[in-house]
CSV table of C-alpha atoms in Angstrom, one decimal:
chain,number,residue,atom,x,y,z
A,1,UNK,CA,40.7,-71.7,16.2
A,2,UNK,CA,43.2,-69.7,17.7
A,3,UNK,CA,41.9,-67.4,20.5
A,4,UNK,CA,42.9,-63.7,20.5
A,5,UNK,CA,44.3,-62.4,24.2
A,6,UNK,CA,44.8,-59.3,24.0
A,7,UNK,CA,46.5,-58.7,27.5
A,8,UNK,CA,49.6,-59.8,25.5
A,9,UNK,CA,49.3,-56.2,24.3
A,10,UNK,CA,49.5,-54.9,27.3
A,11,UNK,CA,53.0,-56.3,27.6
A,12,UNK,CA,54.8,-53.5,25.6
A,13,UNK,CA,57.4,-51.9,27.7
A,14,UNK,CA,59.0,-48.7,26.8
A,15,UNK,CA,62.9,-49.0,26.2
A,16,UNK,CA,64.9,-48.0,29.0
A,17,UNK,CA,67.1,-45.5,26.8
A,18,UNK,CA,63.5,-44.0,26.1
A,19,UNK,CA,62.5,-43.2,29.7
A,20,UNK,CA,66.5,-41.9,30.3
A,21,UNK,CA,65.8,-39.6,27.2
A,22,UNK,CA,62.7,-38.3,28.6
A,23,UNK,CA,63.8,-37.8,32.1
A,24,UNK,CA,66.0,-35.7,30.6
A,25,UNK,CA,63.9,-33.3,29.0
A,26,UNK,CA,63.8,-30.6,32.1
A,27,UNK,CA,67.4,-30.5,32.1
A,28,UNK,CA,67.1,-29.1,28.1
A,29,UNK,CA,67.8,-25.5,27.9
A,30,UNK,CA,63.9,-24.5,27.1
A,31,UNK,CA,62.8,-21.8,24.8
A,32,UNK,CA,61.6,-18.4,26.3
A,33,UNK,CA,58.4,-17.2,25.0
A,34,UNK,CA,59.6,-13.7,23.3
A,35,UNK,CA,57.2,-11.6,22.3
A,36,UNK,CA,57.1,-11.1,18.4
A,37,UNK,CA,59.0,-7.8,17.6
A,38,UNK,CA,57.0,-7.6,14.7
A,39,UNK,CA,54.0,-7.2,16.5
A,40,UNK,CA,55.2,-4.4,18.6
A,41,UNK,CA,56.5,-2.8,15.8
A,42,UNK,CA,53.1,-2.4,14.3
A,43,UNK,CA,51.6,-1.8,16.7
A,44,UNK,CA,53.7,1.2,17.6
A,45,UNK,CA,53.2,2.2,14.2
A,46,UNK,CA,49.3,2.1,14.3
A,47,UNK,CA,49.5,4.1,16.9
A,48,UNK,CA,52.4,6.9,16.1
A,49,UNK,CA,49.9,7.0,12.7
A,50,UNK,CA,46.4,7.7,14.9
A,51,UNK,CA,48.3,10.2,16.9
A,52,UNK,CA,49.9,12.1,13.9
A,53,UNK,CA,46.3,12.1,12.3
A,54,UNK,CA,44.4,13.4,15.7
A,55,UNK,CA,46.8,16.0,15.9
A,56,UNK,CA,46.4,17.4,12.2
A,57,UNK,CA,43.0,17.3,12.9
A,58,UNK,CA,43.1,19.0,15.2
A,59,UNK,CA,45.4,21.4,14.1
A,60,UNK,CA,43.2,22.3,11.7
A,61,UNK,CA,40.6,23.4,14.0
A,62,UNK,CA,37.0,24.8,12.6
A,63,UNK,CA,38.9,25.3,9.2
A,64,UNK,CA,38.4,22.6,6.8
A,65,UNK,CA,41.7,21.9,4.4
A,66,UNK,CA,39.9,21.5,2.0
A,67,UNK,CA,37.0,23.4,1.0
A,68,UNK,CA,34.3,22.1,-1.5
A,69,UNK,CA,33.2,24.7,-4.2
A,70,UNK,CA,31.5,24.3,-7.3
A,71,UNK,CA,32.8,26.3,-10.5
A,72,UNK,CA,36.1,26.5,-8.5
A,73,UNK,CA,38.0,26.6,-11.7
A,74,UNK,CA,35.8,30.1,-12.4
A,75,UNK,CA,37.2,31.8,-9.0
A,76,UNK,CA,41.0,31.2,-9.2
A,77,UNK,CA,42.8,34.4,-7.8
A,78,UNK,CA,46.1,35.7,-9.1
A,79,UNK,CA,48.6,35.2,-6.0
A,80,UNK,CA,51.2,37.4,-4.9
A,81,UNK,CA,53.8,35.1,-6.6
A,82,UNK,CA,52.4,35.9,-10.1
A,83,UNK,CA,54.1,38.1,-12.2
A,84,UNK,CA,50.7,39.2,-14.6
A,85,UNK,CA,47.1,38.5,-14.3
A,86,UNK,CA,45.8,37.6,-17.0
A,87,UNK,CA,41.8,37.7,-17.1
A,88,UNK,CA,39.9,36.8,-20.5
A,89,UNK,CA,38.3,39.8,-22.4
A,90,UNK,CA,34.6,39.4,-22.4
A,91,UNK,CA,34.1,42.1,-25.2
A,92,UNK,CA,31.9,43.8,-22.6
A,93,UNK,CA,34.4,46.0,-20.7
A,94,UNK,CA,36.4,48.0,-23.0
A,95,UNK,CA,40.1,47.8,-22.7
A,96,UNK,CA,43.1,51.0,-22.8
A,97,UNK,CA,44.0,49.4,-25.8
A,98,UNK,CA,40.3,50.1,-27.8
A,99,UNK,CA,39.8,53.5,-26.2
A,100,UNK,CA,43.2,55.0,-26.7
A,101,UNK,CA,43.0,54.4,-30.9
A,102,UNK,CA,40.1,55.9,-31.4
A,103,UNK,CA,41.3,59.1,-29.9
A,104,UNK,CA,44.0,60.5,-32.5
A,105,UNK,CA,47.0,61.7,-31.1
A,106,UNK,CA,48.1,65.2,-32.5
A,107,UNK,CA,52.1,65.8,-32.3
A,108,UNK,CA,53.7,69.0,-33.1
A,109,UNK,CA,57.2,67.8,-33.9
A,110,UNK,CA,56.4,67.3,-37.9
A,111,UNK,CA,58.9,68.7,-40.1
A,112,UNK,CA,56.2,70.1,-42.8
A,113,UNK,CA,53.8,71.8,-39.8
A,114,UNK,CA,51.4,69.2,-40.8
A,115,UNK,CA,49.9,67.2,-37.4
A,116,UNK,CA,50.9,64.0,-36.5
A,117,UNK,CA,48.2,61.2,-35.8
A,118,UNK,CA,50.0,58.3,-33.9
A,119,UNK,CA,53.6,58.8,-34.3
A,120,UNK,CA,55.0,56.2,-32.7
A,121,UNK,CA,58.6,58.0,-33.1
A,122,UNK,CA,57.5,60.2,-30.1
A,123,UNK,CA,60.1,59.7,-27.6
A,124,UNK,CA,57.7,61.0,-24.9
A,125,UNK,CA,54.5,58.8,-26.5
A,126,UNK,CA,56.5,56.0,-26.6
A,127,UNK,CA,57.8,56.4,-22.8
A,128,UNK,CA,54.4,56.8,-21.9
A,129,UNK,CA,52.5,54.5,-23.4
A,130,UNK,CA,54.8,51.9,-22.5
A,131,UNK,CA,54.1,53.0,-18.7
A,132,UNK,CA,49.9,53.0,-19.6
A,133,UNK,CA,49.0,51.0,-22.3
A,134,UNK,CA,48.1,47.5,-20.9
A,135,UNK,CA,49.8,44.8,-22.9
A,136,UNK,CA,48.0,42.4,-24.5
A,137,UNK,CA,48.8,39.0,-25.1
A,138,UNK,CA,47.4,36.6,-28.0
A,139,UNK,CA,46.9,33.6,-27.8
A,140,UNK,CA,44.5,30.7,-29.7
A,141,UNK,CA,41.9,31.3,-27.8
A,142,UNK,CA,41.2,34.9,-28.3
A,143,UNK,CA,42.3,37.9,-26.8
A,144,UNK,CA,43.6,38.5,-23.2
A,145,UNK,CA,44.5,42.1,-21.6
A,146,UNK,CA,47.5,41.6,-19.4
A,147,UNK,CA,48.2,43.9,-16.9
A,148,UNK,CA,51.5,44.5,-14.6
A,149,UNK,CA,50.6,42.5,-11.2
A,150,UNK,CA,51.5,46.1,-9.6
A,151,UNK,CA,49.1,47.8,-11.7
A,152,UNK,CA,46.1,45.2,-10.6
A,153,UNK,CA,46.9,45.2,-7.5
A,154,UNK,CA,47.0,49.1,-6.5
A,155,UNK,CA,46.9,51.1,-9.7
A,156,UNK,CA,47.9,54.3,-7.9
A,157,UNK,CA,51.3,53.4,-7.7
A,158,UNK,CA,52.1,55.0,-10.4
A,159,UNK,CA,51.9,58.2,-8.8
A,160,UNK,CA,53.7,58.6,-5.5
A,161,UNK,CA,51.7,58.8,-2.6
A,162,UNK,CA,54.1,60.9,-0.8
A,163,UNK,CA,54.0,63.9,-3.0
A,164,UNK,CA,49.8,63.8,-2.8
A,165,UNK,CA,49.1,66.4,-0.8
A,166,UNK,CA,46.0,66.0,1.5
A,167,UNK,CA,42.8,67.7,-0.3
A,168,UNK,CA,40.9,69.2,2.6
A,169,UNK,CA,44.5,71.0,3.6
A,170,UNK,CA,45.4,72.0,-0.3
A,171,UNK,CA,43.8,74.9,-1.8
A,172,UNK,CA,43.4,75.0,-5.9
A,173,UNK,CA,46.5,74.9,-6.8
A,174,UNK,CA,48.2,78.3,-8.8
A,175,UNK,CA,51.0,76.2,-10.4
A,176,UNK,CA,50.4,72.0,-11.3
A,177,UNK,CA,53.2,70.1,-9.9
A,178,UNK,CA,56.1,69.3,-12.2
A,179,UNK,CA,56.3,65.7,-11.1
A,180,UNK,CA,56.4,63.3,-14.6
A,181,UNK,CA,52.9,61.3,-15.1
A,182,UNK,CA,51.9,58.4,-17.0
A,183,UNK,CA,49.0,59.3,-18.5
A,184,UNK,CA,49.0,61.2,-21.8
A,185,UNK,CA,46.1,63.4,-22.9
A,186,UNK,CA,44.8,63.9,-26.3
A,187,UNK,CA,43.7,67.0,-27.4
A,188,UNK,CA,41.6,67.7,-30.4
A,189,UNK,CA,39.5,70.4,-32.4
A,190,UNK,CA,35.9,69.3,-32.1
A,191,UNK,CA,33.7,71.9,-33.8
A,192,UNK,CA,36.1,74.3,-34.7
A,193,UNK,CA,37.0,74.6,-31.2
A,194,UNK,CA,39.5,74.0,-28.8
A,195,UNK,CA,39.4,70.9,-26.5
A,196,UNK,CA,41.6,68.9,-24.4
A,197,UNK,CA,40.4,65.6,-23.3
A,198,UNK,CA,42.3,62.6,-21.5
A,199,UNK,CA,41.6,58.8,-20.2
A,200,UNK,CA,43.4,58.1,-17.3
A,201,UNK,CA,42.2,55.3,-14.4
A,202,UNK,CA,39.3,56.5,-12.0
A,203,UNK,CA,41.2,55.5,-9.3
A,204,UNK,CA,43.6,58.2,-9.5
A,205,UNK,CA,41.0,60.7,-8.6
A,206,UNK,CA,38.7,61.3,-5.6
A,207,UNK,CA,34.9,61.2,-6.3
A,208,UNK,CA,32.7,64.7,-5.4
A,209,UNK,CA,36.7,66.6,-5.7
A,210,UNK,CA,36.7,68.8,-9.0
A,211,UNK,CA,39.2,68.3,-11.5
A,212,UNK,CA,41.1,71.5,-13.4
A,213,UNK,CA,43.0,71.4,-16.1
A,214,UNK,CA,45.7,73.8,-17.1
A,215,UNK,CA,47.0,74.9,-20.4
A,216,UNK,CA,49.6,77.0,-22.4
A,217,UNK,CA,51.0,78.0,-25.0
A,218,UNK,CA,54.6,76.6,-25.9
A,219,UNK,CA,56.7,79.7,-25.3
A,220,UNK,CA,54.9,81.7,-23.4
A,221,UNK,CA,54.0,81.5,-19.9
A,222,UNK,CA,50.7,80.0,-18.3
A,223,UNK,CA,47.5,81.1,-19.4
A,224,UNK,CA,44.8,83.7,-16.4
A,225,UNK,CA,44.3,82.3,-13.5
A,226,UNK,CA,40.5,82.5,-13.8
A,227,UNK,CA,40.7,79.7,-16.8
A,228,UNK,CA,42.2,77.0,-14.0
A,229,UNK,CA,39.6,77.4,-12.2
A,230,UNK,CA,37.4,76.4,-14.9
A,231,UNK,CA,36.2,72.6,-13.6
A,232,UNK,CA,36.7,69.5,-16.0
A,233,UNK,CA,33.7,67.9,-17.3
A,234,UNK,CA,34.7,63.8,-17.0
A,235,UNK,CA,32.9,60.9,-16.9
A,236,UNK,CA,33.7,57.7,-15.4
A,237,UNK,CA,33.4,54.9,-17.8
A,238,UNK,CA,32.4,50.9,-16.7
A,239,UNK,CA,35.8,49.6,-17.3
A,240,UNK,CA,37.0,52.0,-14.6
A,241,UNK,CA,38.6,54.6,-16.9
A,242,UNK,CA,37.9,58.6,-16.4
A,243,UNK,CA,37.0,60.3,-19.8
A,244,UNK,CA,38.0,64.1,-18.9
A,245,UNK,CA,37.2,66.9,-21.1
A,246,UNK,CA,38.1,70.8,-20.9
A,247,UNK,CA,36.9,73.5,-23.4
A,248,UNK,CA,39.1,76.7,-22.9
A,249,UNK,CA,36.6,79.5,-22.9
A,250,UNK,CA,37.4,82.3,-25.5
A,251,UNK,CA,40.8,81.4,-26.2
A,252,UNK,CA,41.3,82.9,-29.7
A,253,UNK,CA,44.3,81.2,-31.6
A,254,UNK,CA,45.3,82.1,-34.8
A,255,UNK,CA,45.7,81.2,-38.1
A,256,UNK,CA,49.5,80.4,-37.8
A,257,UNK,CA,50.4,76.3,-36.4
A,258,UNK,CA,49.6,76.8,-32.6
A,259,UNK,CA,50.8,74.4,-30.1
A,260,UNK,CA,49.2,74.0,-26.5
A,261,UNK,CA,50.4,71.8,-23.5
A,262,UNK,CA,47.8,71.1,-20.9
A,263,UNK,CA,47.5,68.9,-18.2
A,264,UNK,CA,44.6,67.6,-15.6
A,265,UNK,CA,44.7,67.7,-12.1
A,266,UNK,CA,43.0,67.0,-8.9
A,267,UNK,CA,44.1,68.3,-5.2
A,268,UNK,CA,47.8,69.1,-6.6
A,269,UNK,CA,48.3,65.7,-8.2
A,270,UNK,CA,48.8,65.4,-12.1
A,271,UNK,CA,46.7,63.0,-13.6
A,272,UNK,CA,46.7,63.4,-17.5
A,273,UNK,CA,49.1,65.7,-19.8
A,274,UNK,CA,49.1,66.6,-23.4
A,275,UNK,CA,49.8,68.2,-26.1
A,276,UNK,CA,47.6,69.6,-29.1
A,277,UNK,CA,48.2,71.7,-31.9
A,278,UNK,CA,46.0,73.4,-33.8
B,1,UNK,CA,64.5,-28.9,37.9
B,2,UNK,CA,61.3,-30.8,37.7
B,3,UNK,CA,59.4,-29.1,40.5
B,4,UNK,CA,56.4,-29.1,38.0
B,5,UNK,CA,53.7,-31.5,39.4
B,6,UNK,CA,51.5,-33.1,37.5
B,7,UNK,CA,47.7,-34.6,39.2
B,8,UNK,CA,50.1,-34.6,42.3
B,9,UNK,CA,52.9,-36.6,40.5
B,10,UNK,CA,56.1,-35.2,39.4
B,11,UNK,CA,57.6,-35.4,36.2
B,12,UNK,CA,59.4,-38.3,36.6
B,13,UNK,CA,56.8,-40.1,38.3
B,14,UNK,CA,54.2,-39.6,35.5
B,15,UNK,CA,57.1,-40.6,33.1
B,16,UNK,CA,57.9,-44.1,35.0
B,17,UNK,CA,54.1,-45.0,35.5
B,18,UNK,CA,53.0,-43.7,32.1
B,19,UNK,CA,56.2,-44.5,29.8
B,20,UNK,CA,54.7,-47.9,28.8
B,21,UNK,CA,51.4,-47.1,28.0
B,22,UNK,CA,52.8,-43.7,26.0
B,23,UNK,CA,55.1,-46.2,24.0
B,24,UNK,CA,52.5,-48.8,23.1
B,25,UNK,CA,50.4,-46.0,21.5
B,26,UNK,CA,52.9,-44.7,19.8
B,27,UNK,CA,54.5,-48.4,18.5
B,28,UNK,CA,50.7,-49.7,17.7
B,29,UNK,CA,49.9,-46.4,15.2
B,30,UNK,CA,53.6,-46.0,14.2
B,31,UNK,CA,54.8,-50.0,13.8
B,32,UNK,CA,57.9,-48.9,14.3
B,33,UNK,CA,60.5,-48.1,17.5
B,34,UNK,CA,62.8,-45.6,15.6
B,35,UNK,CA,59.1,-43.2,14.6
B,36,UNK,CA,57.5,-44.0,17.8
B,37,UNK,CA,60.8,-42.9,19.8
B,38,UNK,CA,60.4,-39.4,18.5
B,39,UNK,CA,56.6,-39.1,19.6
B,40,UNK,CA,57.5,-40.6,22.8
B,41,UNK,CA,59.7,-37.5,23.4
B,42,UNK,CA,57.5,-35.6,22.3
B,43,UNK,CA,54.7,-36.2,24.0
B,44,UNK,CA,56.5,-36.1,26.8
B,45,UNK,CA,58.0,-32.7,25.8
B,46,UNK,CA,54.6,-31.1,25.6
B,47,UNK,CA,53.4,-32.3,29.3
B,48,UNK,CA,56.1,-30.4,30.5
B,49,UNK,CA,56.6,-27.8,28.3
B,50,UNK,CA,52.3,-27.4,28.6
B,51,UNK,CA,52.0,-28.2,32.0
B,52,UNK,CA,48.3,-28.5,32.1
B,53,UNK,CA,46.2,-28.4,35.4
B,54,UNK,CA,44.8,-32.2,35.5
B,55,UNK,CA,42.0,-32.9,37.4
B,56,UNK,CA,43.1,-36.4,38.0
B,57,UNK,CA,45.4,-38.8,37.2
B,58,UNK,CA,42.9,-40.4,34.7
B,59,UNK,CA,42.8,-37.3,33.0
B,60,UNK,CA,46.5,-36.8,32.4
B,61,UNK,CA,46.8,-40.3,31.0
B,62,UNK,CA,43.7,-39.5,29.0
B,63,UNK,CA,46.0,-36.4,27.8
B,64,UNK,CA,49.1,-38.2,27.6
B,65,UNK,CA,47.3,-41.2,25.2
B,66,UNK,CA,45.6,-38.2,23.5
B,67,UNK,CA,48.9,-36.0,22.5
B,68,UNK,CA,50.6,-39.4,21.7
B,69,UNK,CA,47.9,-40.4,19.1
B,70,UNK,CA,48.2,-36.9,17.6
B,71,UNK,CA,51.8,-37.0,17.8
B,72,UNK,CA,51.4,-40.1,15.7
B,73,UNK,CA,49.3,-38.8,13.8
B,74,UNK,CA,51.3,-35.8,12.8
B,75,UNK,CA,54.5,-37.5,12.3
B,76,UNK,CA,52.9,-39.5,9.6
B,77,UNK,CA,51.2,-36.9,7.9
B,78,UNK,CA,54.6,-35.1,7.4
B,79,UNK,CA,56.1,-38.1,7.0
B,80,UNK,CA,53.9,-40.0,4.3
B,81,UNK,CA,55.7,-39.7,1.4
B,82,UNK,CA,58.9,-41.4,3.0
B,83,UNK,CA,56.8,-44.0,5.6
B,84,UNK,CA,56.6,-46.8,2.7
B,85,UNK,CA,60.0,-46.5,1.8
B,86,UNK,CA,61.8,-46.0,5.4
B,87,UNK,CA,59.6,-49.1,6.7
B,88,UNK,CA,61.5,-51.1,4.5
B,89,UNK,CA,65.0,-50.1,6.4
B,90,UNK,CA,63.8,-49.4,9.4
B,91,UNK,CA,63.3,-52.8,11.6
B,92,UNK,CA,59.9,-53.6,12.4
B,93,UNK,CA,58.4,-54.1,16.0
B,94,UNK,CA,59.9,-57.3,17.6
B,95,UNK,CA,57.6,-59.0,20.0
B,96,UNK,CA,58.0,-62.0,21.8
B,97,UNK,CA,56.6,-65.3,20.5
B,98,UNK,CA,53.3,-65.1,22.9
B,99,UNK,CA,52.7,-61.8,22.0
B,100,UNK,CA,53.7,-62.1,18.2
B,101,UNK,CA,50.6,-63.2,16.9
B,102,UNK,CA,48.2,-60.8,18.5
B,103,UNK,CA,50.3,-57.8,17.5
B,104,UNK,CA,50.9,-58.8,14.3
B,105,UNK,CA,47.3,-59.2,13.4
B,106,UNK,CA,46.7,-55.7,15.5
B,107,UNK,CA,49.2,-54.3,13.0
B,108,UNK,CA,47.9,-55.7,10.0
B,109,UNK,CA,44.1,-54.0,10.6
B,110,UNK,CA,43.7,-50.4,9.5
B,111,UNK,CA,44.2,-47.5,11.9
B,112,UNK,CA,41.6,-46.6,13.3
B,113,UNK,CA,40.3,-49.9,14.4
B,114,UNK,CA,43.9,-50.9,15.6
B,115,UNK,CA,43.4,-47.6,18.2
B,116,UNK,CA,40.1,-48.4,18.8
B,117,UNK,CA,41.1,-51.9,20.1
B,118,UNK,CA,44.6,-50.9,21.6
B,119,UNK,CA,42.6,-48.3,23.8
B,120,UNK,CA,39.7,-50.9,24.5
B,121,UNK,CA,41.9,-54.0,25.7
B,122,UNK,CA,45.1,-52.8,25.9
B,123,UNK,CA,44.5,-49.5,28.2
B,124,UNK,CA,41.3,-50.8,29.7
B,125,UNK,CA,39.4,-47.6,28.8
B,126,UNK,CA,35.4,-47.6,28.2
B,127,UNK,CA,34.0,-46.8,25.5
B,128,UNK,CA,33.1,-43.5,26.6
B,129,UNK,CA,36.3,-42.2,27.6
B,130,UNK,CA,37.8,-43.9,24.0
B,131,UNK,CA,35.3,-41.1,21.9
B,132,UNK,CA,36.4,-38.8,24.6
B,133,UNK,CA,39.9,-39.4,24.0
B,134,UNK,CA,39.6,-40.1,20.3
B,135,UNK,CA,37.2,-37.1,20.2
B,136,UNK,CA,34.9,-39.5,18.5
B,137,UNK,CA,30.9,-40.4,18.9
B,138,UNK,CA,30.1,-43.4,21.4
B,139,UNK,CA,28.6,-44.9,18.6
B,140,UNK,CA,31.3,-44.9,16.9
B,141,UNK,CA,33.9,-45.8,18.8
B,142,UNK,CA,31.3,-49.5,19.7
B,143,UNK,CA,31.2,-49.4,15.8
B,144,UNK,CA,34.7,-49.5,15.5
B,145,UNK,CA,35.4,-51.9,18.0
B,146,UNK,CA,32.2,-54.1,16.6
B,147,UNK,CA,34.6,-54.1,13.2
B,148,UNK,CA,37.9,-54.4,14.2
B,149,UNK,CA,37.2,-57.3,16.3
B,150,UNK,CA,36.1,-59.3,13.1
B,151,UNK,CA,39.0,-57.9,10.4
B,152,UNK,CA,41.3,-59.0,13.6
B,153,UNK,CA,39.2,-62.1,13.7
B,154,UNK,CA,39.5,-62.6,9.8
B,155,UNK,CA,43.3,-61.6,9.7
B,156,UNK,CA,44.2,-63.8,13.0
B,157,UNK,CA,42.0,-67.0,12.4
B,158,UNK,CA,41.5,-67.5,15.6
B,159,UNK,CA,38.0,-66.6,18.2
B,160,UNK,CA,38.1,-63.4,20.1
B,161,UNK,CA,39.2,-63.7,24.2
B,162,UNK,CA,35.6,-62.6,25.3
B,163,UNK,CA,36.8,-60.7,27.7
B,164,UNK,CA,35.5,-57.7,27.4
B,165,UNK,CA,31.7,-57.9,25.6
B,166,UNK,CA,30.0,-54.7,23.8
C-alpha cells in the first residue's frame, strides 16, 4: 500500500510570470468610485417634487381646492363667460311668456276700425317684445325660459340709470319722460269701463313709492292734472313681475273708435306704455 | 505606489509570502493554470483594491485563501457550461513525479473534500479556522475531512500519512 504524503502538496509554487503580473497591479490605472448620476438625478427630483407640492399647499392656505358638496350638480352657477342662463321651468313660477298671452293686446292701426288682438305686424309690438319677452328654448326634455345673461344679472339695465332721477329730490312729475321703454302695457275694457293695466319686472320699481299712470287721447293733449295723481293699484306677483292697474275716474268716451296712450311711472322713470282703444 | 500596508506587510511582501499558497488554492479547485491564473489576479486585485484592516497576518491569509476559494468558485459558476469542453484544450496541472500521485488522487475527489484536505494538510489550518474560512460548521469541516481521507484512500490505493489525526 502506497502511503499518501500530503506535504508533496505543499510544494506548489506560483509561476514567476504570476507574481510579476500581480506586482503589477498598483501600477494599473484604478477606477474612481463615481457616484451614480442616476441617483442624484432622482434624488433631485424627489425633492424639486416635495418642494413644488409644500408650496401649493401652502399657497392654498385655509382654502381647500377642492371643496366637497353633495348635490353639487343642483348648485351650478351661470359664470360671467356665459352668454344665457338657462334654468328649467318648474311650472311653479310663471314665466313673461304665460302671462303676456292671456292679456289681449288691443291695436288701433286696423283698417276696418275693428281692434286688433295680438298683431304681430306691430312694428312697435314687435320692437318691444323682442326687447321683454324672454325667449324660450325647447328642448326634449321640456321647456326652459332663457333669459339675456344681462337681463339676469341686473334687470334694470334696460332703463338707464343715468336719467333716473333721485326720488326723495323729484316731485310727481307734470310731464312723464319721453325716454323709449321696454315694457308695453295692455289696456282693456273690463266692465264696461276703462282700464289700463301692465306687467313689467318689480325690480324696476321702488317698494312703499307710488306709481301713476298717465293717459291721453291720440290728438289731443294730456288729460287734468288731478287724474296723474291718481295712484296705481299693482301687485307684485311670485315670479317677480308687477301687475299694475289704473281705472281713469269719469272719463266719458264716446261711442265713436277712441284710442288712448298711457304709460306707468314711478319717480320720473317710465316703466310700462300702451295703447288701448275702445 | 504601493504604500498600502497590509497586517504590517506591504503589497509586495504579502504577494511574495502568500503567492504560493494563493496559487495552490486556486490550481487544487480549478485543475487548471490558465483558470487559476485569472483568480490569482484577482484575488490579488481585491486585497488591494479592498484594502481591509487585518488584525493579523493569520487573518489576511485567512482572507486571501478565502477570496481565492470564492474566486474559484465564481469563475466556475460563470464558466460551467465551457469548463468540460475548455479542460479538454487547456493543459492539465503538471506536477513532478513525487508529487504526481498525491495530486492526482486530490484532483480526482470531489470539491469540497479536495478543499477540505488542501486547507487541512496543505495550509496547516485547524479545523476550526477551515469552517471559519470555509464559513462551514466544525462538524462539518471533521466530516469532510473524515470522508475525503477515505475517497482519497480508495482513489490512491495507498494508507493515509498519519500525520495529522482527527
Amino acid at each position: 500500500m502506497k502511503k499518501l504524503n500530503f506535504d508533496s502538496l505543499n510544494n506548489i509554487k506560483a509561476p514567476e510570470q504570476w507574481i510579476k503580473n500581480a506586482a503589477a497591479i498598483p501600477e494599473l490605472p484604478q477606477k474612481k468610485r463615481t457616484f451614480p448620476l442616476y441617483r442624484v438625478a432622482a434624488a433631485a427630483g424627489i425633492v424639486l417634487v416635495s418642494v413644488i407640492g409644500l408650496l401649493t399647499y401652502l399657497s392654498f392656505g385655509d382654502h381647500a381646492p377642492i371643496e366637497l358638496r353633495d348635490n353639487a350638480a343642483d348648485d351650478v352657477q351661470p359664470t360671467d363667460a356665459a352668454d344665457t342662463v338657462t334654468f328649467p321651468d318648474d311650472g311653479d313660477v310663471l314665466s313673461l311668456d304665460s302671462i303676456l298671452p292671456t292679456l289681449p293686446r288691443v291695436y288701433p292701426t286696423d283698417a276696418s276700425g275693428d281692434p286688433v288682438i295680438d298683431n304681430p305686424t306691430h312694428p312697435q309690438s314687435a320692437r318691444e317684445k323682442a326687447s321683454v319677452t324672454a325667449p324660450t328654448e325647447k328642448d326634449g326634455s321640456g321647456s326652459k325660459t332663457v333669459i339675456p345673461t344681462e337681463i339676469a344679472a341686473e334687470p334694470t339695465q334696460g332703463v338707464p340709470s343715468a336719467q333716473a332721477p333721485e326720488p326723495t329730490d323729484l316731485p310727481i312729475p307734470t310731464e312723464p319722460p319721453e325716454e323709449s321703454i321696454p315694457i308695453e302695457g295692455h289696456g282693456e275694457v273690463i266692465a264696461g269701463g276703462l282700464c289700463f293695466t301692465a306687467t313689467f319686472p318689480a325690480s324696476l320699481i321702488e317698494e312703499g313709492e307710488p306709481i301713476y299712470c298717465t293717459y291721453q287721447e291720440q290728438g289731443y293733449a294730456a288729460v287734468a292734472e288731478d287724474q296723474q295723481d291718481l295712484p296705481v293699484q299693482y301687485t307684485v306677483m311670485k315670479n317677480g313681475m308687477v301687475f299694475a292697474m289704473y281705472e281713469p275716474v269719469d272719463y266719458d268716451y264716446g261711442e265713436a273708435s277712441t284710442t288712448f296712450e298711457y304709460m306707468f311711472y314711478q319717480n320720473g322713470k317710465v316703466l310700462a306704455r300702451g295703447t288701448v282703444t275702445v | 505606489m504601493a504604500d498600502k500596508t497590509f497586517a504590517g506587510l506591504s503589497y509586495d511582501d504579502v504577494l511574495k509570502k502568500y503567492a504560493d499558497t494563493v496559487a495552490g488554492v486556486c490550481v487544487m479547485r480549478l485543475q487548471n493554470w490558465a483558470d487559476a491564473e485569472d483568480c490569482f489576479q484577482n484575488t490579488f486585485i481585491k486585497l488591494f483594491q479592498k484594502s481591509p484592516d487585518f488584525r493579523s497576518e493569520t487573518h489576511l491569509k485567512a482572507w486571501l485563501i478565502r477570496v481565492a476559494i470564492n474566486e474559484c468558485r465564481n469563475y466556475i459558476a460563470k464558466n460551467r457550461r465551457f469548463l468540460s469542453l475548455e479542460n479538454l484544450s487547456r493543459e492539465p496541472v503538471e506536477w513532478r513525479d513525487n508529487e504526481r500521485d498525491v495530486s492526482w488522487a486530490l484532483m480526482r475527489t470531489e470539491p469540497k473534500y479536495r478543499e477540505v484536505l488542501y486547507l487541512y494538510y496543505c495550509e496547516q489550518y485547524k479545523v476550526a479556522e477551515i469552517a471559519e474560512i470555509l464559513g462551514k460548521n466544525p462538524n462539518t469541516v471533521k466530516t469532510l475531512l473524515k470522508r475525503g481521507r477515505e475517497k482519497l484512500k480508495q482513489i490512491y490505493g495507498g494508507d493515509e500519512d498519519e500525520k495529522a489525526e482527527l
